[in-house]
């Protein structure tokens, strides 16, 4: 005869007597210790990973800017401790100097010219190279090649070709266009346009590669749907491609503007420290070097450096506030409530 034992209804489930939190539902002490240990470990990891970058940024960006601002208040020869305090005199000279206003206009011309010339050409080339054509990879490499060539090589090569007896004038003469021969580097009427052409040749490859990367992120389904609806090629580019390529275009424009404001190397290599001012191609950076280090007035040069930094900073902040706002708004999220 078998007997069965009915389960007792008042028997508590296993583990029911253990409490995982306080009376008010708050985490227990072990849980708090685990969370605290995790937070400390996370902070240590962030400090270890971001620490070297922060140290480099402070040492090579923040500290030099602070020292430049300090030396800008002195008439300093570049050695020893600065003792000849002149206050805002250096900055007063900068903004009243007609030469500085001239170089500021040169930089503005390069900024606008780079956007107007490089942008449309780079978009057209990117659209063409985004198609399935023979030799597409080789063409991409050839377009991008000038960007990776050293500025010294580019400047030296163009300065030799554009001289009065250089290769360009000889080519024009040989094909019967001798009337177009010109002094491309020293003629103030065209020297700045020559600089714009060289800059466009060198940096347009970067814009093309950047736009190609943006085109690759656009889904093919959008183009196929537009074609099924009867849209033409140019309607697709105008209605779909360019709007979706907008974030990439705005980032490229920002990089182009900041680079044009700080242009130095190509001007200094091609025109040198003296010809640039007479040819009308000097920039704020070459003005800083010529009136600072080369003139033995390092205090004034540091003041010019601060002015260039402030101009670039204001332009960057305004651009981010009014142009990049739509791109950065979705990237920033508020911290969720716990």
XYZ file of C-alpha atoms in Angstrom:
338
model
C 0.000 0.000 0.000
C 1.395 3.352 -0.998
C 0.850 6.563 0.808
C 1.074 10.015 -0.713
C 2.075 13.122 1.086
C 0.288 16.251 -0.047
C 2.446 19.323 -0.307
C 1.990 21.851 2.400
C 0.429 25.022 1.099
C 2.173 27.183 3.673
C 5.679 26.075 2.633
C 7.682 29.020 1.374
C 9.483 28.799 -1.995
C 13.180 28.233 -1.968
C 15.147 31.400 -1.442
C 12.108 33.419 -0.487
C 13.576 34.254 2.857
C 16.674 35.924 1.318
C 16.432 39.664 0.829
C 18.135 41.325 -2.127
C 17.538 44.866 -1.141
C 16.533 47.143 1.653
C 13.065 47.517 3.024
C 12.409 50.404 0.637
C 13.632 48.495 -2.442
C 17.059 50.141 -2.531
C 20.105 48.018 -3.504
C 21.787 46.156 -0.717
C 25.295 46.920 0.489
C 26.992 44.244 -1.704
C 25.169 45.580 -4.786
C 26.283 49.103 -3.990
C 29.866 47.933 -3.542
C 29.780 46.142 -6.906
C 28.407 49.214 -8.666
C 30.963 51.452 -6.983
C 33.786 49.132 -7.987
C 32.515 49.083 -11.574
C 32.373 52.893 -11.697
C 35.916 53.185 -10.375
C 37.185 50.630 -12.890
C 35.435 52.478 -15.730
C 36.966 55.775 -14.699
C 40.412 54.226 -14.483
C 40.017 52.744 -17.969
C 38.930 56.116 -19.370
C 41.856 57.847 -17.692
C 44.354 55.298 -19.009
C 43.002 55.367 -22.563
C 42.310 59.105 -22.859
C 45.149 60.308 -20.644
C 47.942 60.257 -23.257
C 45.756 62.090 -25.799
C 44.790 64.720 -23.232
C 48.421 65.222 -22.233
C 49.468 65.595 -25.875
C 46.628 68.037 -26.567
C 47.460 70.171 -23.561
C 51.195 70.084 -24.225
C 51.091 70.786 -27.960
C 47.917 72.904 -28.337
C 46.728 74.557 -25.134
C 50.156 75.362 -23.673
C 51.590 76.897 -26.894
C 48.478 79.056 -27.305
C 48.772 80.224 -23.691
C 52.487 81.003 -24.122
C 51.805 82.849 -27.387
C 49.183 84.962 -25.640
C 51.669 85.713 -22.869
C 54.559 86.670 -25.165
C 52.183 88.735 -27.306
C 52.107 91.388 -24.591
C 55.878 91.903 -24.776
C 58.445 93.208 -27.203
C 60.575 90.086 -27.150
C 63.610 89.086 -29.196
C 63.097 85.349 -28.789
C 65.650 84.611 -26.058
C 65.749 85.261 -22.357
C 62.837 86.285 -20.203
C 60.550 88.943 -21.717
C 60.837 92.200 -19.782
C 59.686 94.911 -22.208
C 55.946 94.880 -21.550
C 53.949 96.718 -24.239
C 50.434 95.601 -23.381
C 48.054 95.700 -26.345
C 50.448 97.623 -28.572
C 51.242 94.579 -30.720
C 47.567 93.935 -31.329
C 46.946 97.604 -32.124
C 49.695 97.487 -34.743
C 48.218 94.314 -36.262
C 44.760 95.752 -36.836
C 46.058 99.105 -38.086
C 48.650 97.614 -40.433
C 47.437 97.741 -44.078
C 49.672 94.767 -44.875
C 47.748 92.597 -42.418
C 44.435 93.690 -43.917
C 45.814 92.737 -47.327
C 46.841 89.239 -46.228
C 43.484 88.829 -44.500
C 41.837 89.514 -47.851
C 44.141 86.972 -49.508
C 43.037 84.312 -47.040
C 39.392 85.213 -47.592
C 39.900 84.910 -51.352
C 41.444 81.464 -50.933
C 38.595 80.367 -48.635
C 35.880 81.383 -51.096
C 37.828 80.252 -54.157
C 38.537 76.815 -52.699
C 34.866 76.233 -51.941
C 33.664 77.499 -55.309
C 36.289 75.726 -57.430
C 37.011 72.484 -55.600
C 33.490 71.672 -54.439
C 31.631 71.395 -57.785
C 34.560 69.725 -59.566
C 34.979 67.186 -56.765
C 31.248 66.382 -56.768
C 31.219 65.781 -60.529
C 34.329 63.588 -60.351
C 32.917 61.637 -57.401
C 29.653 60.989 -59.264
C 31.551 59.801 -62.317
C 33.917 57.592 -60.343
C 30.994 56.123 -58.437
C 29.831 54.514 -61.673
C 31.054 51.138 -62.902
C 33.650 52.198 -65.452
C 36.834 50.523 -66.620
C 39.947 51.651 -64.772
C 37.975 53.269 -61.974
C 40.462 52.235 -59.291
C 43.439 53.614 -61.212
C 41.672 56.916 -61.860
C 40.860 57.249 -58.167
C 44.512 56.699 -57.266
C 45.702 59.264 -59.811
C 43.236 61.883 -58.545
C 44.185 61.258 -54.920
C 47.931 61.129 -55.607
C 48.605 64.920 -55.476
C 47.143 65.077 -51.971
C 49.687 62.636 -50.541
C 52.684 64.249 -52.269
C 54.785 66.394 -49.961
C 54.168 70.138 -50.092
C 57.884 70.674 -50.675
C 57.813 68.534 -53.826
C 54.594 70.160 -55.040
C 55.856 73.675 -54.399
C 59.237 73.070 -55.980
C 57.741 71.394 -59.042
C 55.160 74.092 -59.712
C 57.657 76.901 -59.111
C 59.928 75.423 -61.792
C 57.089 74.888 -64.277
C 55.545 78.335 -63.787
C 58.683 80.440 -64.121
C 58.995 82.865 -67.030
C 61.194 80.330 -68.843
C 59.381 77.334 -67.365
C 57.600 74.394 -68.928
C 54.157 76.006 -69.074
C 55.263 79.018 -71.111
C 57.336 76.785 -73.385
C 54.296 74.553 -73.948
C 52.105 77.513 -74.813
C 54.728 78.766 -77.229
C 55.103 75.378 -78.906
C 51.372 74.971 -79.571
C 50.969 78.441 -81.010
C 49.567 80.154 -77.929
C 52.577 82.298 -77.184
C 50.302 85.262 -76.524
C 49.173 83.555 -73.314
C 52.701 83.439 -71.913
C 52.838 85.223 -68.609
C 54.805 85.661 -65.432
C 52.557 83.369 -63.458
C 54.346 83.736 -60.126
C 55.358 87.380 -59.851
C 52.527 89.172 -61.657
C 50.305 90.575 -58.867
C 47.254 90.447 -61.140
C 47.324 86.664 -61.571
C 49.643 85.315 -58.856
C 46.779 84.798 -56.412
C 44.817 82.931 -59.072
C 47.893 80.811 -59.702
C 48.002 79.944 -56.009
C 44.317 79.003 -56.090
C 44.919 76.717 -59.068
C 47.817 74.946 -57.348
C 45.805 74.485 -54.153
C 42.855 73.108 -56.095
C 45.087 70.667 -57.978
C 46.617 69.368 -54.766
C 43.604 69.131 -52.472
C 40.755 68.242 -54.813
C 41.666 64.560 -54.522
C 40.890 64.638 -50.811
C 37.437 66.063 -51.529
C 36.776 63.414 -54.186
C 37.700 60.533 -51.879
C 35.608 62.047 -49.077
C 32.593 62.412 -51.357
C 33.032 58.877 -52.668
C 32.916 57.594 -49.107
C 29.707 59.549 -48.563
C 28.182 58.152 -51.754
C 28.916 54.595 -50.620
C 26.720 55.141 -47.547
C 23.622 55.972 -49.633
C 21.427 52.854 -50.054
C 21.074 51.617 -53.620
C 17.385 50.927 -52.993
C 16.663 54.654 -53.069
C 18.109 55.005 -56.579
C 16.263 51.911 -57.804
C 12.964 53.162 -56.419
C 13.472 56.562 -58.040
C 14.233 54.931 -61.392
C 11.077 52.836 -61.156
C 9.122 56.045 -60.555
C 10.528 57.476 -63.770
C 13.083 59.928 -62.341
C 15.929 60.939 -64.651
C 19.608 60.669 -63.708
C 19.955 64.358 -62.860
C 16.697 64.369 -60.915
C 18.033 61.495 -58.823
C 21.271 63.349 -58.139
C 19.473 66.577 -57.270
C 16.684 65.076 -55.182
C 18.447 62.129 -53.529
C 22.229 62.158 -53.863
C 23.047 65.772 -52.986
C 20.685 66.007 -49.973
C 22.000 62.750 -48.519
C 25.573 63.844 -49.281
C 24.959 67.054 -47.330
C 26.725 66.026 -44.083
C 29.854 65.023 -46.008
C 29.776 68.277 -47.986
C 29.515 70.334 -44.823
C 32.393 68.512 -43.136
C 34.583 68.975 -46.221
C 33.700 72.671 -46.395
C 34.664 73.091 -42.737
C 38.045 71.424 -43.267
C 38.639 73.511 -46.402
C 37.840 76.782 -44.622
C 40.123 76.100 -41.659
C 42.935 74.916 -43.930
C 42.642 78.025 -46.109
C 42.801 80.316 -43.080
C 46.038 78.666 -41.946
C 47.673 78.315 -45.382
C 51.446 78.679 -45.187
C 53.614 75.938 -46.675
C 52.867 76.204 -50.405
C 53.091 79.998 -50.365
C 56.357 79.989 -48.473
C 57.913 77.311 -50.701
C 56.841 78.728 -54.070
C 57.088 82.469 -53.453
C 59.491 82.652 -50.526
C 59.559 85.173 -47.731
C 59.974 88.295 -49.866
C 58.336 87.617 -53.253
C 55.020 86.617 -51.657
C 54.334 90.153 -50.422
C 55.202 91.813 -53.731
C 53.320 89.216 -55.792
C 50.224 89.537 -53.634
C 50.079 85.940 -52.413
C 51.107 86.371 -48.775
C 48.783 84.968 -46.122
C 48.308 85.537 -42.412
C 50.735 82.722 -41.630
C 53.490 84.077 -43.906
C 52.871 87.547 -42.480
C 53.358 86.101 -38.991
C 56.687 84.504 -39.922
C 57.962 87.488 -41.887
C 57.096 90.108 -39.256
C 57.880 87.886 -36.294
C 60.742 85.427 -36.517
C 62.464 86.867 -39.596
C 62.263 90.405 -38.180
C 63.508 89.389 -34.746
C 60.259 90.561 -33.115
C 58.957 87.338 -31.617
C 56.475 89.139 -29.382
C 54.729 90.613 -32.405
C 54.805 87.251 -34.166
C 53.147 85.599 -31.167
C 50.466 88.283 -31.169
C 49.752 87.549 -34.843
C 49.561 83.837 -34.011
C 46.954 84.571 -31.349
C 44.922 86.626 -33.823
C 45.015 83.780 -36.376
C 43.948 81.341 -33.669
C 41.041 83.547 -32.577
C 39.861 84.086 -36.149
C 39.942 80.344 -36.821
C 38.200 79.626 -33.509
C 35.398 82.114 -34.167
C 34.878 80.783 -37.686
C 34.807 77.198 -36.372
C 32.300 78.008 -33.618
C 30.018 79.975 -35.927
C 30.180 77.250 -38.572
C 29.384 74.568 -36.033
C 26.540 76.617 -34.576
C 24.771 77.465 -37.826
C 25.933 74.884 -40.384
C 26.865 71.692 -38.542
C 24.023 72.039 -36.074
C 21.727 69.626 -37.945
C 24.511 67.035 -38.158
C 25.580 67.145 -34.509
C 22.078 67.411 -33.005
C 21.314 63.720 -33.490
C 24.746 62.608 -32.259
C 24.287 64.081 -28.792
C 21.931 62.276 -26.453
C 20.935 63.170 -22.962
C 21.972 60.902 -20.157
C 19.134 58.543 -19.335
C 17.609 58.709 -15.903
C 18.373 55.832 -13.634
